[in-house]
PDB file of C-alpha atoms in Angstrom:
ATOM      1  CA  MET A1164      30.507 -62.398 107.982  1.00 52.00           C
ATOM      2  CA  SER A1165      31.464 -65.875 109.039  1.00 66.00           C
ATOM      3  CA  ASN A1166      34.517 -67.939 109.838  1.00 77.00           C
ATOM      4  CA  ASP A1167      33.041 -71.136 108.423  1.00 80.00           C
ATOM      5  CA  PHE A1168      34.848 -73.493 106.081  1.00 86.00           C
ATOM      6  CA  ALA A1169      32.842 -75.643 103.667  1.00 90.00           C
ATOM      7  CA  LEU A1170      35.260 -78.593 103.891  1.00 94.00           C
ATOM      8  CA  CYS A1171      37.799 -79.977 106.333  1.00 95.00           C
ATOM      9  CA  PRO A1172      41.268 -79.262 104.899  1.00 93.00           C
ATOM     10  CA  GLU A1173      42.494 -82.643 106.216  1.00 95.00           C
ATOM     11  CA  CYS A1174      39.837 -85.135 105.056  1.00 96.00           C
ATOM     12  CA  GLY A1175      37.337 -83.115 102.988  1.00 96.00           C
ATOM     13  CA  SER A1176      34.404 -83.727 105.344  1.00 96.00           C
ATOM     14  CA  LYS A1177      31.535 -81.255 105.190  1.00 96.00           C
ATOM     15  CA  LYS A1178      31.003 -81.618 108.946  1.00 96.00           C
ATOM     16  CA  ILE A1179      33.812 -79.227 109.988  1.00 95.00           C
ATOM     17  CA  GLN A1180      32.594 -76.725 112.591  1.00 93.00           C
ATOM     18  CA  PHE A1181      33.821 -73.484 114.148  1.00 90.00           C
ATOM     19  CA  VAL A1182      33.374 -74.042 117.899  1.00 90.00           C
ATOM     20  CA  GLN A1183      33.695 -71.874 120.998  1.00 87.00           C
ATOM     21  CA  ASN A1184      34.589 -68.926 118.738  1.00 82.00           C
ATOM     22  CA  LYS A1185      38.191 -70.157 118.727  1.00 86.00           C
ATOM     23  CA  LYS A1186      38.803 -73.282 116.628  1.00 91.00           C
ATOM     24  CA  TRP A1187      37.674 -75.376 113.685  1.00 93.00           C
ATOM     25  CA  THR A1188      37.211 -79.043 114.419  1.00 95.00           C
ATOM     26  CA  CYS A1189      36.269 -82.008 112.261  1.00 96.00           C
ATOM     27  CA  PRO A1190      34.347 -84.833 113.956  1.00 96.00           C
ATOM     28  CA  ASP A1191      35.278 -87.252 111.139  1.00 97.00           C
ATOM     29  CA  CYS A1192      39.092 -87.105 111.317  1.00 97.00           C
ATOM     30  CA  GLY A1193      39.820 -85.164 114.533  1.00 96.00           C
ATOM     31  CA  PHE A1194      41.418 -82.204 112.726  1.00 96.00           C
ATOM     32  CA  ASP A1195      41.700 -79.050 114.895  1.00 95.00           C
ATOM     33  CA  LEU A1196      42.793 -75.619 113.742  1.00 93.00           C
ATOM     34  CA  TYR A1197      42.906 -72.852 116.334  1.00 92.00           C
ATOM     35  CA  CYS A1198      41.962 -69.306 115.399  1.00 87.00           C
ATOM     36  CA  ASN A1199      44.432 -67.593 117.732  1.00 91.00           C
ATOM     37  CA  VAL A1200      44.266 -63.909 118.479  1.00 93.00           C
ATOM     38  CA  ALA A1201      46.468 -61.766 116.201  1.00 95.00           C
ATOM     39  CA  ALA A1202      48.735 -59.127 117.718  1.00 97.00           C
ATOM     40  CA  ALA A1203      48.351 -55.612 116.334  1.00 98.00           C
ATOM     41  CA  VAL A1204      49.849 -52.266 117.306  1.00 98.00           C
ATOM     42  CA  GLY A1205      48.872 -48.606 117.289  1.00 98.00           C
ATOM     43  CA  LEU A1206      51.067 -45.583 117.869  1.00 97.00           C
ATOM     44  CA  ILE A1207      49.912 -42.390 119.588  1.00 98.00           C
ATOM     45  CA  ILE A1208      52.283 -39.837 118.059  1.00 97.00           C
ATOM     46  CA  CYS A1209      51.777 -36.661 120.069  1.00 96.00           C
ATOM     47  CA  SER A1210      53.047 -33.125 120.551  1.00 94.00           C
ATOM     48  CA  PRO A1211      53.784 -31.508 123.930  1.00 92.00           C
ATOM     49  CA  GLY A1212      50.339 -29.864 123.676  1.00 92.00           C
ATOM     50  CA  ASN A1213      48.615 -33.248 123.197  1.00 93.00           C
ATOM     51  CA  ASP A1214      47.921 -32.919 119.499  1.00 96.00           C
ATOM     52  CA  VAL A1215      47.756 -36.483 118.167  1.00 97.00           C
ATOM     53  CA  LEU A1216      48.535 -37.659 114.643  1.00 97.00           C
ATOM     54  CA  PHE A1217      45.716 -39.525 112.904  1.00 98.00           C
ATOM     55  CA  GLU A1218      45.546 -41.228 109.538  1.00 97.00           C
ATOM     56  CA  THR A1219      42.480 -41.422 107.342  1.00 98.00           C
ATOM     57  CA  ARG A1220      42.109 -45.059 106.296  1.00 97.00           C
ATOM     58  CA  ALA A1221      42.307 -45.614 102.536  1.00 97.00           C
ATOM     59  CA  LYS A1222      40.966 -49.182 102.628  1.00 95.00           C
ATOM     60  CA  GLU A1223      38.445 -51.407 104.328  1.00 93.00           C
ATOM     61  CA  PRO A1224      37.640 -52.105 107.016  1.00 94.00           C
ATOM     62  CA  ARG A1225      36.411 -48.649 108.039  1.00 95.00           C
ATOM     63  CA  LYS A1226      37.691 -46.804 104.967  1.00 97.00           C
ATOM     64  CA  GLY A1227      37.507 -43.031 105.468  1.00 98.00           C
ATOM     65  CA  PHE A1228      37.658 -43.225 109.268  1.00 98.00           C
ATOM     66  CA  LEU A1229      40.514 -42.005 111.427  1.00 98.00           C
ATOM     67  CA  ALA A1230      43.066 -44.407 112.876  1.00 98.00           C
ATOM     68  CA  LEU A1231      46.361 -44.304 114.686  1.00 98.00           C
ATOM     69  CA  PRO A1232      49.382 -45.429 112.649  1.00 97.00           C
ATOM     70  CA  GLY A1233      49.746 -49.165 113.146  1.00 97.00           C
ATOM     71  CA  GLY A1234      48.935 -52.640 111.958  1.00 96.00           C
ATOM     72  CA  PHE A1235      49.595 -56.324 112.490  1.00 97.00           C
ATOM     73  CA  CYS A1236      52.771 -57.732 114.003  1.00 98.00           C
ATOM     74  CA  ASN A1237      54.810 -59.955 111.706  1.00 97.00           C
ATOM     75  CA  PRO A1238      56.001 -63.405 112.832  1.00 96.00           C
ATOM     76  CA  ASP A1239      59.067 -63.169 115.102  1.00 97.00           C
ATOM     77  CA  GLU A1240      58.598 -59.398 115.570  1.00 97.00           C
ATOM     78  CA  SER A1241      58.183 -57.542 118.860  1.00 96.00           C
ATOM     79  CA  ALA A1242      55.258 -55.164 119.313  1.00 97.00           C
ATOM     80  CA  GLU A1243      57.655 -52.213 119.582  1.00 95.00           C
ATOM     81  CA  SER A1244      59.381 -53.169 116.328  1.00 95.00           C
ATOM     82  CA  ALA A1245      56.017 -53.608 114.632  1.00 97.00           C
ATOM     83  CA  ALA A1246      54.915 -50.129 115.766  1.00 96.00           C
ATOM     84  CA  LYS A1247      58.079 -48.586 114.314  1.00 95.00           C
ATOM     85  CA  ARG A1248      57.818 -50.579 111.067  1.00 96.00           C
ATOM     86  CA  GLU A1249      54.116 -49.906 110.519  1.00 96.00           C
ATOM     87  CA  CYS A1250      54.562 -46.189 111.192  1.00 96.00           C
ATOM     88  CA  PHE A1251      57.365 -45.976 108.637  1.00 96.00           C
ATOM     89  CA  GLU A1252      55.502 -48.078 106.057  1.00 96.00           C
ATOM     90  CA  GLU A1253      52.231 -46.153 106.380  1.00 97.00           C
ATOM     91  CA  ILE A1254      53.400 -42.548 106.712  1.00 96.00           C
ATOM     92  CA  GLY A1255      57.175 -42.526 106.242  1.00 95.00           C
ATOM     93  CA  PHE A1256      57.886 -41.461 109.812  1.00 94.00           C
ATOM     94  CA  ASN A1257      60.870 -43.066 111.538  1.00 93.00           C
ATOM     95  CA  VAL A1258      60.169 -43.332 115.269  1.00 91.00           C
ATOM     96  CA  ASP A1259      63.180 -43.594 117.535  1.00 80.00           C
ATOM     97  CA  GLY A1260      62.630 -46.876 119.413  1.00 67.00           C
ATOM     98  CA  ALA A1261      63.849 -45.433 122.691  1.00 69.00           C
ATOM     99  CA  ARG A1262      60.964 -42.955 122.599  1.00 84.00           C
ATOM    100  CA  ILE A1263      58.227 -45.570 122.354  1.00 93.00           C
ATOM    101  CA  LYS A1264      56.353 -46.037 125.627  1.00 95.00           C
ATOM    102  CA  TYR A1265      53.684 -48.680 126.268  1.00 97.00           C
ATOM    103  CA  VAL A1266      50.201 -47.280 126.991  1.00 98.00           C
ATOM    104  CA  ALA A1267      47.641 -50.137 127.095  1.00 98.00           C
ATOM    105  CA  SER A1268      46.134 -53.062 125.200  1.00 98.00           C
ATOM    106  CA  PHE A1269      42.566 -53.901 124.246  1.00 98.00           C
ATOM    107  CA  PRO A1270      40.777 -56.630 122.306  1.00 96.00           C
ATOM    108  CA  ASN A1271      39.438 -55.712 118.889  1.00 95.00           C
ATOM    109  CA  THR A1272      37.481 -57.282 116.040  1.00 92.00           C
ATOM    110  CA  TYR A1273      38.877 -56.781 112.544  1.00 90.00           C
ATOM    111  CA  PRO A1274      36.597 -57.939 109.693  1.00 88.00           C
ATOM    112  CA  TYR A1275      38.504 -58.408 106.445  1.00 86.00           C
ATOM    113  CA  LYS A1276      37.429 -60.125 103.211  1.00 85.00           C
ATOM    114  CA  ASN A1277      34.552 -62.097 104.802  1.00 83.00           C
ATOM    115  CA  PHE A1278      36.685 -63.291 107.708  1.00 84.00           C
ATOM    116  CA  VAL A1279      36.589 -62.015 111.286  1.00 85.00           C
ATOM    117  CA  TYR A1280      39.955 -61.665 112.997  1.00 88.00           C
ATOM    118  CA  LYS A1281      40.124 -61.240 116.743  1.00 91.00           C
ATOM    119  CA  THR A1282      43.083 -59.085 117.716  1.00 95.00           C
ATOM    120  CA  CYS A1283      44.869 -57.853 120.787  1.00 97.00           C
ATOM    121  CA  ASP A1284      45.784 -54.252 119.986  1.00 98.00           C
ATOM    122  CA  LEU A1285      48.834 -52.943 121.852  1.00 98.00           C
ATOM    123  CA  PHE A1286      49.189 -49.170 121.965  1.00 98.00           C
ATOM    124  CA  PHE A1287      52.341 -47.121 122.391  1.00 98.00           C
ATOM    125  CA  GLU A1288      53.112 -43.430 122.734  1.00 97.00           C
ATOM    126  CA  ALA A1289      55.802 -41.562 120.801  1.00 96.00           C
ATOM    127  CA  ARG A1290      56.058 -38.047 122.259  1.00 93.00           C
ATOM    128  CA  LEU A1291      57.548 -35.436 119.943  1.00 93.00           C
ATOM    129  CA  SER A1292      59.337 -32.213 120.770  1.00 90.00           C
ATOM    130  CA  GLN A1293      57.463 -29.075 119.706  1.00 90.00           C
ATOM    131  CA  GLU A1294      59.988 -28.561 116.909  1.00 89.00           C
ATOM    132  CA  GLU A1295      59.390 -32.103 115.599  1.00 89.00           C
ATOM    133  CA  ALA A1296      55.623 -31.677 115.877  1.00 90.00           C
ATOM    134  CA  ASP A1297      55.660 -28.347 114.012  1.00 89.00           C
ATOM    135  CA  GLY A1298      57.226 -29.877 110.902  1.00 87.00           C
ATOM    136  CA  LEU A1299      55.708 -33.342 111.107  1.00 89.00           C
ATOM    137  CA  LEU A1300      52.819 -33.106 108.635  1.00 89.00           C
ATOM    138  CA  GLN A1301      55.007 -31.613 105.915  1.00 89.00           C
ATOM    139  CA  SER A1302      57.616 -34.359 106.299  1.00 90.00           C
ATOM    140  CA  LEU A1303      55.285 -37.352 105.973  1.00 93.00           C
ATOM    141  CA  ALA A1304      54.986 -39.559 102.904  1.00 93.00           C
ATOM    142  CA  ALA A1305      51.740 -41.527 103.227  1.00 93.00           C
ATOM    143  CA  ASP A1306      51.335 -44.859 101.444  1.00 94.00           C
ATOM    144  CA  ALA A1307      48.266 -44.126  99.296  1.00 95.00           C
ATOM    145  CA  LYS A1308      47.129 -47.770  99.450  1.00 95.00           C
ATOM    146  CA  GLU A1309      46.875 -47.514 103.245  1.00 95.00           C
ATOM    147  CA  VAL A1310      46.400 -43.833 104.089  1.00 97.00           C
ATOM    148  CA  SER A1311      44.399 -41.158 102.252  1.00 97.00           C
ATOM    149  CA  GLY A1312      45.382 -38.333 104.608  1.00 96.00           C
ATOM    150  CA  VAL A1313      47.041 -37.343 107.878  1.00 97.00           C
ATOM    151  CA  GLU A1314      46.107 -34.705 110.403  1.00 96.00           C
ATOM    152  CA  MET A1315      46.823 -33.579 113.934  1.00 96.00           C
ATOM    153  CA  ARG A1316      43.914 -33.323 116.369  1.00 97.00           C
ATOM    154  CA  LYS A1317      43.807 -32.013 119.943  1.00 96.00           C
ATOM    155  CA  VAL A1318      43.026 -34.869 122.361  1.00 97.00           C
ATOM    156  CA  GLN A1319      42.639 -33.715 125.957  1.00 95.00           C
ATOM    157  CA  SER A1320      39.274 -35.077 127.085  1.00 96.00           C
ATOM    158  CA  GLN A1321      36.699 -37.785 126.564  1.00 96.00           C
ATOM    159  CA  ALA A1322      34.671 -35.242 124.591  1.00 97.00           C
ATOM    160  CA  ASP A1323      37.626 -34.823 122.203  1.00 97.00           C
ATOM    161  CA  ILE A1324      37.778 -38.612 121.735  1.00 98.00           C
ATOM    162  CA  ASP A1325      34.009 -38.891 121.242  1.00 97.00           C
ATOM    163  CA  ALA A1326      34.150 -36.220 118.514  1.00 97.00           C
ATOM    164  CA  LEU A1327      36.674 -38.210 116.464  1.00 98.00           C
ATOM    165  CA  PRO A1328      35.346 -40.513 113.728  1.00 98.00           C
ATOM    166  CA  LEU A1329      37.656 -43.330 114.862  1.00 98.00           C
ATOM    167  CA  ALA A1330      37.746 -46.604 112.972  1.00 97.00           C
ATOM    168  CA  PHE A1331      38.221 -48.873 115.989  1.00 96.00           C
ATOM    169  CA  ASP A1332      36.915 -48.912 119.562  1.00 96.00           C
ATOM    170  CA  SER A1333      40.264 -50.163 120.846  1.00 98.00           C
ATOM    171  CA  ALA A1334      41.847 -46.844 119.794  1.00 98.00           C
ATOM    172  CA  LYS A1335      39.133 -44.904 121.656  1.00 98.00           C
ATOM    173  CA  LYS A1336      39.885 -46.890 124.811  1.00 98.00           C
ATOM    174  CA  ALA A1337      43.646 -46.455 124.398  1.00 98.00           C
ATOM    175  CA  LEU A1338      43.307 -42.691 123.973  1.00 98.00           C
ATOM    176  CA  LYS A1339      41.261 -42.539 127.195  1.00 98.00           C
ATOM    177  CA  VAL A1340      44.009 -44.401 129.100  1.00 98.00           C
ATOM    178  CA  TRP A1341      46.608 -42.126 127.495  1.00 98.00           C
ATOM    179  CA  ILE A1342      44.717 -38.996 128.644  1.00 97.00           C
ATOM    180  CA  ASP A1343      44.445 -40.409 132.175  1.00 96.00           C
ATOM    181  CA  GLN A1344      48.177 -41.269 132.234  1.00 95.00           C
ATOM    182  CA  ASN A1345      49.075 -37.743 131.124  1.00 89.00           C
ATOM    183  CA  ALA A1346      46.834 -36.235 133.808  1.00 86.00           C
ATOM    184  CA  ALA A1347      48.408 -38.471 136.473  1.00 80.00           C
ATOM    185  CA  ALA A1348      51.915 -37.517 135.307  1.00 79.00           C
ATOM    186  CA  LYS A1349      51.083 -33.807 135.691  1.00 77.00           C
ATOM    187  CA  ILE A1350      49.816 -34.373 139.259  1.00 74.00           C
ATOM    188  CA  GLY A1351      52.770 -36.593 140.232  1.00 60.00           C
TER     189      GLY A1351
END
């Protein structure tokens, strides 16, 4: 997988290069195009007992693996708004914005259609009441193009995280921070 272009979009030169893993530059006309990091979000929807909602991805990359509800931020959209929108689009769940709490962010690599996107994945928590959690799976309407299934899994330890067939390492790291934050909250 490569981020190479065959021709400069400005002058048509074949000398265009992808340099420093961040921009395309053409030595013939001086054209520069930066490959900036894309913002993406993930939502840890959890019960009081630390059961977490996971989707099974219905498309590449990592089709068939588990993921947290989420996706890319749209232009002029906050990360919180993107988390709410993506969650509703993917599984039909409307998250109350006041209940979204920032957890952590991590870099990620997202290969898609022979292009490698570098992302900064921002993770949020949406904690449900037990009543909400009990009826959650029955109330969801997954977008079949994005999600082939949903399930709740207990996540209380690193061993629980390691046992999950997660699509992206950034989600593994975010779940570890989330576990640590929950443990600290119980002590404090």
